[in-house]
Every structure is written in C-alpha cells, then in structure tokens.
PDB file of C-alpha atoms in Angstrom:
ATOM      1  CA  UNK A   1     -23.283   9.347 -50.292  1.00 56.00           C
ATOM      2  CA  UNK A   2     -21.210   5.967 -51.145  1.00 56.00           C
ATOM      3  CA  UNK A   3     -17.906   7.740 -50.402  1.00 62.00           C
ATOM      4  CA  UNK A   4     -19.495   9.197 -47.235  1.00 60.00           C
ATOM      5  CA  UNK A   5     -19.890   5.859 -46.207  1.00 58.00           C
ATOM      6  CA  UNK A   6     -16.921   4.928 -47.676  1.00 56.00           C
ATOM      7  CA  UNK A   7     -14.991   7.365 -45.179  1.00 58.00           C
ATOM      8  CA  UNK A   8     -17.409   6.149 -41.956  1.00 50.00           C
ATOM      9  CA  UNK A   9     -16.332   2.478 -42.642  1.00 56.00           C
ATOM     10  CA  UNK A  10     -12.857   3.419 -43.500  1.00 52.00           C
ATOM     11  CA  UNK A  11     -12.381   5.624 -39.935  1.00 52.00           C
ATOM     12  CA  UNK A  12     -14.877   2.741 -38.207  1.00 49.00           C
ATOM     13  CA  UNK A  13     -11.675   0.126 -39.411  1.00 45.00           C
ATOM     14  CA  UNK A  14      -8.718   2.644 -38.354  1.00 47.00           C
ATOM     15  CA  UNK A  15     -10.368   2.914 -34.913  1.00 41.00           C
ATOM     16  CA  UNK A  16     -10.724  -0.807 -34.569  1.00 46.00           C
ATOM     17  CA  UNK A  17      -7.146  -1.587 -35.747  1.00 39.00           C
ATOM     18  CA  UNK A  18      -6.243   0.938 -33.032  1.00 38.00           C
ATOM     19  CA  UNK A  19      -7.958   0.207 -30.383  1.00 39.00           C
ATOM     20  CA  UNK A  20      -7.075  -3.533 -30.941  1.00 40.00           C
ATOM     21  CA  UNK A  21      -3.156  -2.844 -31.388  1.00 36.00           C
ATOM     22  CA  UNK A  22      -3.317  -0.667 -28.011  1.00 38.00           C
ATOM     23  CA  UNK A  23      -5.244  -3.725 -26.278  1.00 43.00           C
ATOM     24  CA  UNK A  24      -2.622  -5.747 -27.407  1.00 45.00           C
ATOM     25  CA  UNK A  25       0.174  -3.651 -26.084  1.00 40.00           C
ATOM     26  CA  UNK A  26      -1.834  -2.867 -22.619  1.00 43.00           C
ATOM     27  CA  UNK A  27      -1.868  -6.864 -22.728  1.00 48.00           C
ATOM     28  CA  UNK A  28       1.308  -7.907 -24.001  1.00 49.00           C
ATOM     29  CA  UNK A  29       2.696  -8.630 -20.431  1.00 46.00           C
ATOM     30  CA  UNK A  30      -0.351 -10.712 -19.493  1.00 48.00           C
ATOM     31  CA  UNK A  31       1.013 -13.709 -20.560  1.00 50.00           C
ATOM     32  CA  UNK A  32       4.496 -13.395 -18.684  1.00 55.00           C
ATOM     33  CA  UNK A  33       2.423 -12.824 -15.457  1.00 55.00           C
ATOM     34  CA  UNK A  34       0.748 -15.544 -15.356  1.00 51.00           C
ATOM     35  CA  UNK A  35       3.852 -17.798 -15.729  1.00 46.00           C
ATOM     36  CA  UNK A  36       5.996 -16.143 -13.667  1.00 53.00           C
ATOM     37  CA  UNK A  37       3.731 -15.533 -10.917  1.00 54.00           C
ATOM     38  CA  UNK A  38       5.468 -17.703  -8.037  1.00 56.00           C
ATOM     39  CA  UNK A  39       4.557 -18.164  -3.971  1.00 58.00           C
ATOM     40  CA  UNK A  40       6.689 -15.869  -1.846  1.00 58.00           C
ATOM     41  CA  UNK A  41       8.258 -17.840   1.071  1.00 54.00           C
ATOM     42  CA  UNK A  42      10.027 -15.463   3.158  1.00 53.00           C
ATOM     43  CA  UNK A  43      12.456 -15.520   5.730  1.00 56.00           C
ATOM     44  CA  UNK A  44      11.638 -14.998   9.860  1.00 56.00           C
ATOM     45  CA  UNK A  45      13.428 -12.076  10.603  1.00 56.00           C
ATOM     46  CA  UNK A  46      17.107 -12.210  12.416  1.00 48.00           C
ATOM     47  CA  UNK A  47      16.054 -10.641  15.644  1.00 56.00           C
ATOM     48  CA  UNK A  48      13.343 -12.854  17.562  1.00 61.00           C
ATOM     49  CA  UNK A  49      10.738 -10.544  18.540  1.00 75.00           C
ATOM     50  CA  UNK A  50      11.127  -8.291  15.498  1.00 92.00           C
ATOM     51  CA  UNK A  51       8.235  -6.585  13.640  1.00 97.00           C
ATOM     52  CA  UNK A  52       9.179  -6.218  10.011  1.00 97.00           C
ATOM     53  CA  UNK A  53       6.453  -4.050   8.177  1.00 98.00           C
ATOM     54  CA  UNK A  54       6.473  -3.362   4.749  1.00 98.00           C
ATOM     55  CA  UNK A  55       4.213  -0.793   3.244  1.00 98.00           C
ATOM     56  CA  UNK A  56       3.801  -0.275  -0.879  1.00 98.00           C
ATOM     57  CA  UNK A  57       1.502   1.634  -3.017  1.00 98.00           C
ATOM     58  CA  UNK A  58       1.377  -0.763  -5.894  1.00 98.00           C
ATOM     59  CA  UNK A  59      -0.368   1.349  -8.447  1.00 97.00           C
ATOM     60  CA  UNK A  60      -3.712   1.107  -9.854  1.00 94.00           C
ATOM     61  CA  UNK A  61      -4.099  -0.858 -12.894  1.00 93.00           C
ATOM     62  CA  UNK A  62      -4.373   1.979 -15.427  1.00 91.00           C
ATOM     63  CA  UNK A  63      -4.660   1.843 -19.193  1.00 90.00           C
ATOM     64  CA  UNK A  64      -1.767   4.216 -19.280  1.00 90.00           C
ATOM     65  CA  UNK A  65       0.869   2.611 -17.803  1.00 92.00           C
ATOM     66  CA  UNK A  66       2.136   0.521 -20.898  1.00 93.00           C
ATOM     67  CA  UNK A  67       5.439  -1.667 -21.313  1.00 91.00           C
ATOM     68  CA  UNK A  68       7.193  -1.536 -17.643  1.00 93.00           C
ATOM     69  CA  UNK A  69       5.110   0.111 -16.517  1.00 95.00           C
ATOM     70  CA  UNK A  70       1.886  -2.179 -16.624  1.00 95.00           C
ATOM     71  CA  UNK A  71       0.581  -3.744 -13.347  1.00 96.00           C
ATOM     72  CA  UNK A  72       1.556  -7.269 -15.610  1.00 94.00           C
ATOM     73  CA  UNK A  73       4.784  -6.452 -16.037  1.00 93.00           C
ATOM     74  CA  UNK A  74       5.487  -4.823 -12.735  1.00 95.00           C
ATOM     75  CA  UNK A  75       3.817  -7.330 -10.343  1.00 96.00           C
ATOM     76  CA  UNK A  76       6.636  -9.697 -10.194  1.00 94.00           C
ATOM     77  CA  UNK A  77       9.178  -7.008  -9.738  1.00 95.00           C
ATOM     78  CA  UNK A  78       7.478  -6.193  -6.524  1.00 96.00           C
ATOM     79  CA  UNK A  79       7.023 -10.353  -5.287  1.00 95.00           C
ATOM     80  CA  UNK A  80      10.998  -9.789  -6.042  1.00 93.00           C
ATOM     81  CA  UNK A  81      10.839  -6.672  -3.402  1.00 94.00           C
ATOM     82  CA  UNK A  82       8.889  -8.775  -0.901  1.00 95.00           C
ATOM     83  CA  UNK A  83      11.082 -11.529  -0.944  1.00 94.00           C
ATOM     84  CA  UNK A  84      14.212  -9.715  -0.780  1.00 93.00           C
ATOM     85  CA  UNK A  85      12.694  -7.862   2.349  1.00 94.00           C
ATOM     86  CA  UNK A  86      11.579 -10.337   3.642  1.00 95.00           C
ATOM     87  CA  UNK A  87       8.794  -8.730   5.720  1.00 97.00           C
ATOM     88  CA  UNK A  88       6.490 -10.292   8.695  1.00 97.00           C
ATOM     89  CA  UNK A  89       3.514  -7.522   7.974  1.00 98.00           C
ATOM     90  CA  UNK A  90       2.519  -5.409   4.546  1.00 98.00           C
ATOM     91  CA  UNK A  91       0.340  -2.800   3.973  1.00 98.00           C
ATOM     92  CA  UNK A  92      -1.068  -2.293   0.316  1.00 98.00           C
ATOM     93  CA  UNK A  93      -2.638   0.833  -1.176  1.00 98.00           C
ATOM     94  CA  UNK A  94      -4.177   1.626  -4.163  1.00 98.00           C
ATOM     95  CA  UNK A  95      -5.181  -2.803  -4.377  1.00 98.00           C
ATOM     96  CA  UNK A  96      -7.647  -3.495  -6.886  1.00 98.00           C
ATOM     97  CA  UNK A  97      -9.634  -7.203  -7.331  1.00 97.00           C
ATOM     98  CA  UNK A  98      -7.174  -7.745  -9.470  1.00 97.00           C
ATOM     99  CA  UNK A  99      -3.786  -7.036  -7.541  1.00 97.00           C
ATOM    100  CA  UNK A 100      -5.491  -8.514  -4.778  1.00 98.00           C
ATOM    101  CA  UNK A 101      -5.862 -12.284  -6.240  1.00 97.00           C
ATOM    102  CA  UNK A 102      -2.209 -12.041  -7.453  1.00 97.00           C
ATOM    103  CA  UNK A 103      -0.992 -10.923  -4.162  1.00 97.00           C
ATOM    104  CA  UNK A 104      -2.974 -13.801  -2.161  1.00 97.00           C
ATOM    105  CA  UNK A 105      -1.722 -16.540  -4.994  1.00 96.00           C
ATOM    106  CA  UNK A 106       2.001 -15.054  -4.531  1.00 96.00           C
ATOM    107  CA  UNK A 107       1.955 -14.861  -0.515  1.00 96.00           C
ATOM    108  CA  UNK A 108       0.616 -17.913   1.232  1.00 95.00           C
ATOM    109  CA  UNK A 109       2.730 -17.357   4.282  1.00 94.00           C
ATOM    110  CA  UNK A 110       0.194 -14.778   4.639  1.00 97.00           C
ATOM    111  CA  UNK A 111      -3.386 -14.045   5.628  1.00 98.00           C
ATOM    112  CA  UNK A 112      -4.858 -11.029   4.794  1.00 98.00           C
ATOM    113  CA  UNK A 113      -7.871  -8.218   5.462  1.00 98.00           C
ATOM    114  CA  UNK A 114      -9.395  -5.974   2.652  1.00 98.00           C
ATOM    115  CA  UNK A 115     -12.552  -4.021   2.149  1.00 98.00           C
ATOM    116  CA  UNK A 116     -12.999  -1.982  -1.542  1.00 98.00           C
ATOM    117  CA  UNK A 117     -13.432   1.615  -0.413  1.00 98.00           C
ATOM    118  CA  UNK A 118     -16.673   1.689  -3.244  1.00 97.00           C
ATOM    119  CA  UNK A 119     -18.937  -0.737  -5.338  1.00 97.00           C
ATOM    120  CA  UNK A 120     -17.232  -0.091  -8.859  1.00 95.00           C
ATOM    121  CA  UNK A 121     -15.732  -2.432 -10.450  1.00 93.00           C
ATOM    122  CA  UNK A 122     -12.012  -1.425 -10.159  1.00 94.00           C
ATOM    123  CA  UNK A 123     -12.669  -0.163  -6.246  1.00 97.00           C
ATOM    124  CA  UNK A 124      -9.452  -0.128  -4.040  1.00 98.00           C
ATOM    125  CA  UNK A 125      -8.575  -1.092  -0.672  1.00 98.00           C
ATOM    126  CA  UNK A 126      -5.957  -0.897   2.014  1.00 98.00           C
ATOM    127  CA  UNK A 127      -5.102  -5.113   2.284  1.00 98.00           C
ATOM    128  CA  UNK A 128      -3.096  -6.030   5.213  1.00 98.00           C
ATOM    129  CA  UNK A 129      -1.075  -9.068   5.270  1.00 98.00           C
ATOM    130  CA  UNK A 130       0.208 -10.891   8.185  1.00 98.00           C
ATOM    131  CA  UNK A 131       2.519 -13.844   8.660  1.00 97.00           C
ATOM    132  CA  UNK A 132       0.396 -17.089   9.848  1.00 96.00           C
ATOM    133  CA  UNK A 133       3.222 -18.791  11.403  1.00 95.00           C
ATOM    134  CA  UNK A 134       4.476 -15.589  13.515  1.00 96.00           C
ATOM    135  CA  UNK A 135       1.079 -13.985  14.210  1.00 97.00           C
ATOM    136  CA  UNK A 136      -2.487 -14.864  15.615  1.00 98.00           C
ATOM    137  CA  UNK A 137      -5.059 -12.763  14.490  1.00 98.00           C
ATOM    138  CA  UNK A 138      -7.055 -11.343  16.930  1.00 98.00           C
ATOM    139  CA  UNK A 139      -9.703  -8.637  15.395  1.00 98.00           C
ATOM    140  CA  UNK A 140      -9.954  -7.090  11.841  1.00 98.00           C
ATOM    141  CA  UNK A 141     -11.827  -4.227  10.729  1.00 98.00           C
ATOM    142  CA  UNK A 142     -11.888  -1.257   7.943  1.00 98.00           C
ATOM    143  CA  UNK A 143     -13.572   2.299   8.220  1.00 98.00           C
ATOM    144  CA  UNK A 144     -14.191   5.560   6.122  1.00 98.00           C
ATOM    145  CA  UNK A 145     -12.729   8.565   6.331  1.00 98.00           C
ATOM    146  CA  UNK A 146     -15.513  10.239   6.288  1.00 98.00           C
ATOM    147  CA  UNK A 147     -18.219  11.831   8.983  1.00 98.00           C
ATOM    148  CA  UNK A 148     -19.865   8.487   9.439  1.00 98.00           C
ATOM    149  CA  UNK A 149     -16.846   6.015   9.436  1.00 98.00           C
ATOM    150  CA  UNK A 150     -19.019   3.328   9.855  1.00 98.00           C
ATOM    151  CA  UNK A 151     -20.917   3.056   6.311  1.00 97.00           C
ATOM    152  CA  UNK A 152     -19.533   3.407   2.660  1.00 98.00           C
ATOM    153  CA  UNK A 153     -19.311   7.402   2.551  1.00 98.00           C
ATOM    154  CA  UNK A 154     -16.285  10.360   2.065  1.00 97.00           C
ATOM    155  CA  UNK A 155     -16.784  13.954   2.880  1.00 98.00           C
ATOM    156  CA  UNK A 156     -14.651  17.159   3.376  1.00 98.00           C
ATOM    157  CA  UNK A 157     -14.445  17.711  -0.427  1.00 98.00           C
ATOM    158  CA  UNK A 158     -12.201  14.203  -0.941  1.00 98.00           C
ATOM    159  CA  UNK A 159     -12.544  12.923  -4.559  1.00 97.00           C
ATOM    160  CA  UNK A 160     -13.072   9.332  -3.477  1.00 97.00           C
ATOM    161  CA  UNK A 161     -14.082   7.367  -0.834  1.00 98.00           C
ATOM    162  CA  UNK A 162     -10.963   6.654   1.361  1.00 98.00           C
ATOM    163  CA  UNK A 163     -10.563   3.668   4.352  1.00 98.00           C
ATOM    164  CA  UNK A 164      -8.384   2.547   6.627  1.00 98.00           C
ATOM    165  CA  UNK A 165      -8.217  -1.034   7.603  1.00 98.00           C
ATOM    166  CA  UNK A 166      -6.542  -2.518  10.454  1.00 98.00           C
ATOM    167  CA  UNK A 167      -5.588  -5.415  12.215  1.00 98.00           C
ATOM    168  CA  UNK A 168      -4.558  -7.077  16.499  1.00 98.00           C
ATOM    169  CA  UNK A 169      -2.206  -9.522  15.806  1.00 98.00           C
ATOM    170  CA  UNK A 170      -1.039 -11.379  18.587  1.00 98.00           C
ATOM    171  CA  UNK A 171       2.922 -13.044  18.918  1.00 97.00           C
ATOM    172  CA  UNK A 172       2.519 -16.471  19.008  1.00 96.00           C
ATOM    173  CA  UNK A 173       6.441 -16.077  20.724  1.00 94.00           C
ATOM    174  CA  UNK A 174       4.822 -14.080  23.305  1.00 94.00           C
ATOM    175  CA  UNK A 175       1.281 -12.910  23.074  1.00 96.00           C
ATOM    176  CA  UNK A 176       2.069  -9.412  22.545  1.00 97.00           C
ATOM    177  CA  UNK A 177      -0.435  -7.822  21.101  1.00 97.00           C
ATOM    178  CA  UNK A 178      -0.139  -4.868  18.729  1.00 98.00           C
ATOM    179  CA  UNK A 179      -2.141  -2.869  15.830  1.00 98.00           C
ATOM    180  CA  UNK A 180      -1.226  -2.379  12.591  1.00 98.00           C
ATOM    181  CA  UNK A 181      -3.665   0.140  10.353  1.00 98.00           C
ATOM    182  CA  UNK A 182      -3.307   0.998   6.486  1.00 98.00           C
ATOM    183  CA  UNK A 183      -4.293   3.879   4.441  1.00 98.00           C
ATOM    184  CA  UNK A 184      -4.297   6.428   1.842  1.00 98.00           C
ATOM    185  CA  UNK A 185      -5.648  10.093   2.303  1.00 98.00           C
ATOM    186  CA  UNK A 186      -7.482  11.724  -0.657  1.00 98.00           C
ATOM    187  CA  UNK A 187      -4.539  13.169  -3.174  1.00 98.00           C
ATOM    188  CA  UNK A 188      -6.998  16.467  -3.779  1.00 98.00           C
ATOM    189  CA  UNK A 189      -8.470  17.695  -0.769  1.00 98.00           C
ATOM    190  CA  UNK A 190      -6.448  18.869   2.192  1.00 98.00           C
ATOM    191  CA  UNK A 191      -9.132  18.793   4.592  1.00 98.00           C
ATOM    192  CA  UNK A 192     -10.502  15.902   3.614  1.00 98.00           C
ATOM    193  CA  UNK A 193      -6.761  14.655   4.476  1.00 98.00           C
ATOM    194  CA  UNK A 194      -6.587  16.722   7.781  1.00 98.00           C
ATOM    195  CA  UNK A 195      -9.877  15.233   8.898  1.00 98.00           C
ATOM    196  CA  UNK A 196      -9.358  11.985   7.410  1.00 98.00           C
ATOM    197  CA  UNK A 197      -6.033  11.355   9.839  1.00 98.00           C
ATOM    198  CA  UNK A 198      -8.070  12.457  12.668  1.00 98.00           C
ATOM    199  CA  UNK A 199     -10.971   9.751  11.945  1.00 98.00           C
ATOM    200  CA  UNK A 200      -7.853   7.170  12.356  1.00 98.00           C
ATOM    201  CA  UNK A 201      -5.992   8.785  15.417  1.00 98.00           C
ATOM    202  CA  UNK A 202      -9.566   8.737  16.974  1.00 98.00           C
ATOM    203  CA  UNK A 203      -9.863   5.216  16.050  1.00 98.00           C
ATOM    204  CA  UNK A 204      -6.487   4.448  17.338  1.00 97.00           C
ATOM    205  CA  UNK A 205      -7.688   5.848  20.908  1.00 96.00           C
ATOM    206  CA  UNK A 206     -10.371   3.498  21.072  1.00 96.00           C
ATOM    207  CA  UNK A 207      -8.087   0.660  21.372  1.00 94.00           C
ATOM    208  CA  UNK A 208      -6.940   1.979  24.681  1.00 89.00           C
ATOM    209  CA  UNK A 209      -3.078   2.265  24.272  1.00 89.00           C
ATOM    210  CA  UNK A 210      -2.793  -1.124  22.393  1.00 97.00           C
ATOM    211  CA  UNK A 211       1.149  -0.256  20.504  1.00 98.00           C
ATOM    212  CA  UNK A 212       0.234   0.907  17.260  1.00 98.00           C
ATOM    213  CA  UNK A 213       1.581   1.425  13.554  1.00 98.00           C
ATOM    214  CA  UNK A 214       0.299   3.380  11.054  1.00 98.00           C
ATOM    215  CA  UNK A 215       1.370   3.636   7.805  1.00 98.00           C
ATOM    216  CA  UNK A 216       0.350   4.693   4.480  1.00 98.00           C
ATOM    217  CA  UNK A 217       0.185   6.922   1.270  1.00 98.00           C
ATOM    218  CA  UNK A 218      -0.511  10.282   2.683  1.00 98.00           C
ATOM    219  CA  UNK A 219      -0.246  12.487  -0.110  1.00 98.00           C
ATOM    220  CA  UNK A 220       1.027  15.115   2.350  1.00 98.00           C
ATOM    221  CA  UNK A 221       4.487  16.782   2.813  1.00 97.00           C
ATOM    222  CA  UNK A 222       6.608  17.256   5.831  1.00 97.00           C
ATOM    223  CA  UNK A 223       5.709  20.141   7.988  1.00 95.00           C
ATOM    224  CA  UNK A 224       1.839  19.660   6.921  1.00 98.00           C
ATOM    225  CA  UNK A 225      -1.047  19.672   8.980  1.00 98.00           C
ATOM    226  CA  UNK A 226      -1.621  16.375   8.373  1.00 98.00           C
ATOM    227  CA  UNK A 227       2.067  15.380   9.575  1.00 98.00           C
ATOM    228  CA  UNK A 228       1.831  17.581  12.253  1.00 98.00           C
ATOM    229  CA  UNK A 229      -1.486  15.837  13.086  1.00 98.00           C
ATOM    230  CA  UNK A 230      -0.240  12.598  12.993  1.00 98.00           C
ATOM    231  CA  UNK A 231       3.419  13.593  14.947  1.00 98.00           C
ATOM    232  CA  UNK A 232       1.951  15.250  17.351  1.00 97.00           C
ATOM    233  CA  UNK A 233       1.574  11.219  19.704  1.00 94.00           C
ATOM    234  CA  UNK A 234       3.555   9.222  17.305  1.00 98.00           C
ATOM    235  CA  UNK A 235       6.927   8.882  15.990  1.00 98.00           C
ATOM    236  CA  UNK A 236       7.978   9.148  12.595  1.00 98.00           C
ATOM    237  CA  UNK A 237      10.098   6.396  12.093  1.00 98.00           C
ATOM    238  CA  UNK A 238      12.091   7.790   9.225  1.00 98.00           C
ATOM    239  CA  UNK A 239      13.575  10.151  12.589  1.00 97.00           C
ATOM    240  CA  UNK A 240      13.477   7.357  15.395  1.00 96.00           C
ATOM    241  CA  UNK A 241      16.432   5.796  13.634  1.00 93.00           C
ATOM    242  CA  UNK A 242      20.030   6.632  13.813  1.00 88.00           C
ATOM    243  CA  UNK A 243      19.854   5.542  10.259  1.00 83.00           C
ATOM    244  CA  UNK A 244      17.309   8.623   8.700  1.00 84.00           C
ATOM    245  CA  UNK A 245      17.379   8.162   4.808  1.00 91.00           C
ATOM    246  CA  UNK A 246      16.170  11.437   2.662  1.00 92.00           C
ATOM    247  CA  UNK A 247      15.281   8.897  -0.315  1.00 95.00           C
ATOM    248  CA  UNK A 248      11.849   9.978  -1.786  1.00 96.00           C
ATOM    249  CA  UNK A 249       8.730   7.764  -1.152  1.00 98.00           C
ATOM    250  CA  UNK A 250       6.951   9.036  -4.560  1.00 98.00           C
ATOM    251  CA  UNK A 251       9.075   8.831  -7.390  1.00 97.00           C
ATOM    252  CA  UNK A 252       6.626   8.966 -10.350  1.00 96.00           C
ATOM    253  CA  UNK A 253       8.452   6.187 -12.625  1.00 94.00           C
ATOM    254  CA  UNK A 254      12.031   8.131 -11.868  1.00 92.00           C
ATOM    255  CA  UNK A 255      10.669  12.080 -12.909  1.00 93.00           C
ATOM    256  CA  UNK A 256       9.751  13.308  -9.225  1.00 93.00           C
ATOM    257  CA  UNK A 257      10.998  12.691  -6.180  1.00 95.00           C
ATOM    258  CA  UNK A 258       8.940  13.575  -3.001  1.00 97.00           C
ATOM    259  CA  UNK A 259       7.722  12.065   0.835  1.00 98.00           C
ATOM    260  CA  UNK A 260       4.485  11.625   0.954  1.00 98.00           C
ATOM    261  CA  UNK A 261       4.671   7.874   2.518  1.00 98.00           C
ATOM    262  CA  UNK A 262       5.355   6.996   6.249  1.00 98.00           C
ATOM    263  CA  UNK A 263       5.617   5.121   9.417  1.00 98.00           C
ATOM    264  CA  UNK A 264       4.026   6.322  12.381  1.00 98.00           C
ATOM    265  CA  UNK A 265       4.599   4.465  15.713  1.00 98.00           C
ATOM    266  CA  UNK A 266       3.822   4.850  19.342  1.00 97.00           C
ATOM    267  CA  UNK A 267       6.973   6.421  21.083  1.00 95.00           C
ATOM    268  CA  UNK A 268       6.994   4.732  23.895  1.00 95.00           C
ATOM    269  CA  UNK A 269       5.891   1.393  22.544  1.00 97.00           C
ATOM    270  CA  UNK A 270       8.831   0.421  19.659  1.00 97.00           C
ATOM    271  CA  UNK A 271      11.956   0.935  18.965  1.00 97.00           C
ATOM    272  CA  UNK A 272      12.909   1.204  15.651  1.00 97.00           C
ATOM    273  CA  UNK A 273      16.219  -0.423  14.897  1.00 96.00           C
ATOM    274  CA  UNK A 274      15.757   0.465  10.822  1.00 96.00           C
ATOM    275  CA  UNK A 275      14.044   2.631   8.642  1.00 97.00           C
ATOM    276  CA  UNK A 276      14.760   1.936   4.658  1.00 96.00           C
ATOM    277  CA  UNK A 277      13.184   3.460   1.304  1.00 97.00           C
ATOM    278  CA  UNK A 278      13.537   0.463  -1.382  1.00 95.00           C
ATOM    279  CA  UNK A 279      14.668   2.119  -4.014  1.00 94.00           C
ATOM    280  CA  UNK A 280      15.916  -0.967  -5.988  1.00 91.00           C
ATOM    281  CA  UNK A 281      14.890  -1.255  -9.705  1.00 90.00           C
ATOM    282  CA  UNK A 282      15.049  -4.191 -12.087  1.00 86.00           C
ATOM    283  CA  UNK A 283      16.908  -3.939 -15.175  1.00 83.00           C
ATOM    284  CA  UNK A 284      15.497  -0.258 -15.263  1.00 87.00           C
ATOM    285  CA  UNK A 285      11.731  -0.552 -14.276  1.00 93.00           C
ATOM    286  CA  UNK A 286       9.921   0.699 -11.262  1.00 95.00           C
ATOM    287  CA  UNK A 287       7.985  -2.177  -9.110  1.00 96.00           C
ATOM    288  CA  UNK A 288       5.663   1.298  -8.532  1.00 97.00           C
ATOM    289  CA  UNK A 289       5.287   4.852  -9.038  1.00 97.00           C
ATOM    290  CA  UNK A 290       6.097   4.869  -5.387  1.00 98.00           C
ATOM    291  CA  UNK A 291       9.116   3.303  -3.627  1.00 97.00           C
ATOM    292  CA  UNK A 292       8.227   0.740  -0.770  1.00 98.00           C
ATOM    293  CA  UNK A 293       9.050   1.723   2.688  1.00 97.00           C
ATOM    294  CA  UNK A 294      10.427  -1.216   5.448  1.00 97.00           C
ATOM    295  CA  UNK A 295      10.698  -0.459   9.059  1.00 97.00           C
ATOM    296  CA  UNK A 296      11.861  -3.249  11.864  1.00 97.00           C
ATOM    297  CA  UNK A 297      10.847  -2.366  15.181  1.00 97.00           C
ATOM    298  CA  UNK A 298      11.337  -4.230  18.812  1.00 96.00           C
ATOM    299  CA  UNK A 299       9.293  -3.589  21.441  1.00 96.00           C
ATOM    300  CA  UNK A 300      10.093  -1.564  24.677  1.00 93.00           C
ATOM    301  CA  UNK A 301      10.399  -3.596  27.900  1.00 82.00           C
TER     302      UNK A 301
END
C-alpha cells in the first residue's frame, strides 16, 4: 500500500516538474515581449492617394508553438514587418484578446474594429486597422458566416464560428470613400467556405458599388469554388499586376508552401500598382505560419 502511494506521489511530482518546465519554456519569451514591444510609426506612402493594405494571419496563441515559434517571440518580428511595409490599412486573422492588446499598444497611428467570432475565452476576430491621420472612419460593422449573419451563429458543417468585419473609410485628401472587409473561411468545410464567401459578396452588394477590398485567409486553392466565387466581380490582385509573384501565402513555419490568402478588388474601381508576398524572416524565424500579403492600389479616375 505505502509503495503504491509511494509511486502515486512519485508520478504526481514527475507530472508537476513537467508541466512546470513546459510552462516555463511556453513562457520563456514572455519577458522579451514585454520589453521589446515598441509603437509602430509608419511612413505615408510615396504616391498621394495610395491605398497600402496589409493583410496577416498572425497565428493563434497555441501551446505548441514553442521557441520561435511562440506568439511572444514572434510578435515583434511581425511590428518589424509592419514597419518595414509601412502600410495605411491591415487586416488581422486568427487575433485573439491577447494579440489584440499588443497590436493596439504597438500601432497608435491606428484605430481599429474587432468583434470575437464566440464567447470563449481565446475567441478570434478579423481586427481592421486604419491610419487616423489618412482616413476618417465612416461606418464599422462585423457579421457571421452563417444563415443568420446577424447573431453569433455558423452553419454549413464549418467547425467554428467565422466573421467578417469591415470598415468606410473616408480620404481626408479627398473624401473618397471605400470598403475594406476581413476574413477567414472555415479550414474544414468546403461549403461552409462556398457559402460563407457568398454571405460577404452579398454583403458587399448592399453597399451599392462603394470600391471594395476583400481580403483574407481563405483556406481555398486556386481554381476553387470559392475563388471562382469570389473572381467571378472582383480582381485578384496577385493577376492585376504586371508584377504576379508565385510565392506561397501558407508556409507552415518553412515545410509547405501553398495560396490560400488573397486580395480581391473591384475591377473597375483600383488599380493595383503592386502585389508582394513578405516572405522576409528574421535570423531564421517565421513572423507566422503564413506569409503577409501587401497590395498598393490607386483609384480609377
């Protein structure tokens, strides 16, 4: 009986030491986040008039990723993306409470939108950032992907809930008015993806021919229905450029290399005078599993 308990104690002990030396390594980058996190002040963009947009998956906080590959580690690779870009509008996926506070303390040029797709605790959301100083704000908004858009929900088989959020900015050079909406389809269900895009195209009808971007993870290929969906009244801005890239959009920390994540713009709204993959890495590491995507477009007279 004593060396029964003898054993329970001893494996109680082993399992504490372990699950305390894999906190610690989960951890070990926490403190190097907090004192390198730094405010992104970036530049306007040559061309007066130019949109720079920016979209990133920035990969959920997972107890997984260890090392480089922790969300501590890798968030100020990406600040060192942003500012090197240099964009006037990002799109986040996969943004957690957590990403989110970082990425509002690192980028007070910017306001931002965000609704968590659920209730749990580590719920993501689609964020949005805008530049203050080159953009006024003129309605906000997220919805589901899901037969009643309207209310927390998802449907067609999809795994999670999924949302799109959006935002009108208005040019304070101008008052041009555009629309900018973020997303990510379901990674599991293709009709839940195939329905999902047409919840957004719908939505982007409603807004009565306001020029529109939409961009995203949409865990779909090339030549899929929900491409084709999406191509079928918007450009792919990869292909509206005389400067088409084939660098992947997914890379899974180096091992894969795939296009699942896009630009989709009104044809006869912009023109897109660049279309670039970052595929930059920093002494090695990954700022994501996926690659950011920048696109500068100028709007048709």
């Amino acid at each position: 009986m004593k060396t029964a308990k003898k054993i329970a104690i001893g494996f109680g002990a082993t399992v504490l030491a372990g699950a305390i030396a894999f906190a610690g390594i989960f951890f070990a980058p926490y403190g190097e986040y907090k004192k390198e996190q730094r405010t992104i002040l970036t530049e306007t963009p040559a061309q007066t008039g130019e949109l720079r947009i920016m979209s990133a998956n920035v990969r959920c906080v997972s107890p997984t990723d260890l090392f480089e590959k922790s969300w501590f580690h890798r968030a100020a690779l990406l600040m060192d993306c942003i500012e090197q870009q240099a964009p006037t509008v990002i799109g986040f996926q996969e943004v957690s409470a957590i990403h989110y506070k970082y990425l509002c303390d690192s980028l007070p040029s910017y306001d931002s939108q965000i609704t968590y797709r659920d209730n749990s605790a580590m719920a993501e959301g689609c964020p949005i950032f805008y530049r203050t100083d080159l953009y006024r704000l003129i309605d906000k908004g997220t919805f589901w992907l899901s037969e009643t858009p309207d209310e927390m929900s998802k449907s067609w088989g999809a795994a999670f809930n999924r949302v799109c959020g959006y935002v009108i900015l208005e040019t304070l050079s101008d008052n041009t008015r555009f629309v900018v909406f973020n997303t990510h389809l379901d990674h599991v269900s293709e009709e839940a993806r195939i329905n999902g895009i047409g919840v957004i195209l719908d939505k982007i009808e409603q807004f009565g021919g306001i020029p529109a971007v939409l961009m995203g993870d949409m865990n779909a290929n090339e030549g899929s229905p929900t491409y084709l969906a999406a191509t079928e009244d918007f450009a792919d801005a990869r292909y509206a450029t005389d400067n088409t890239t084939d660098s992947a959009t997914f890379q899974n920390w180096g091992a894969q290399n795939k296009i699942i994540d896009y630009f989709f713009v009104s044809k006869d709204a912009f023109t897109v005078n660049r279309f670039h993959v970052v595929t930059d890495t920093f002494d090695g590491a990954h700022p994501s599993d996926h690659n950011p995507l920048c696109v500068d477009l100028v709007f048709k007279k």
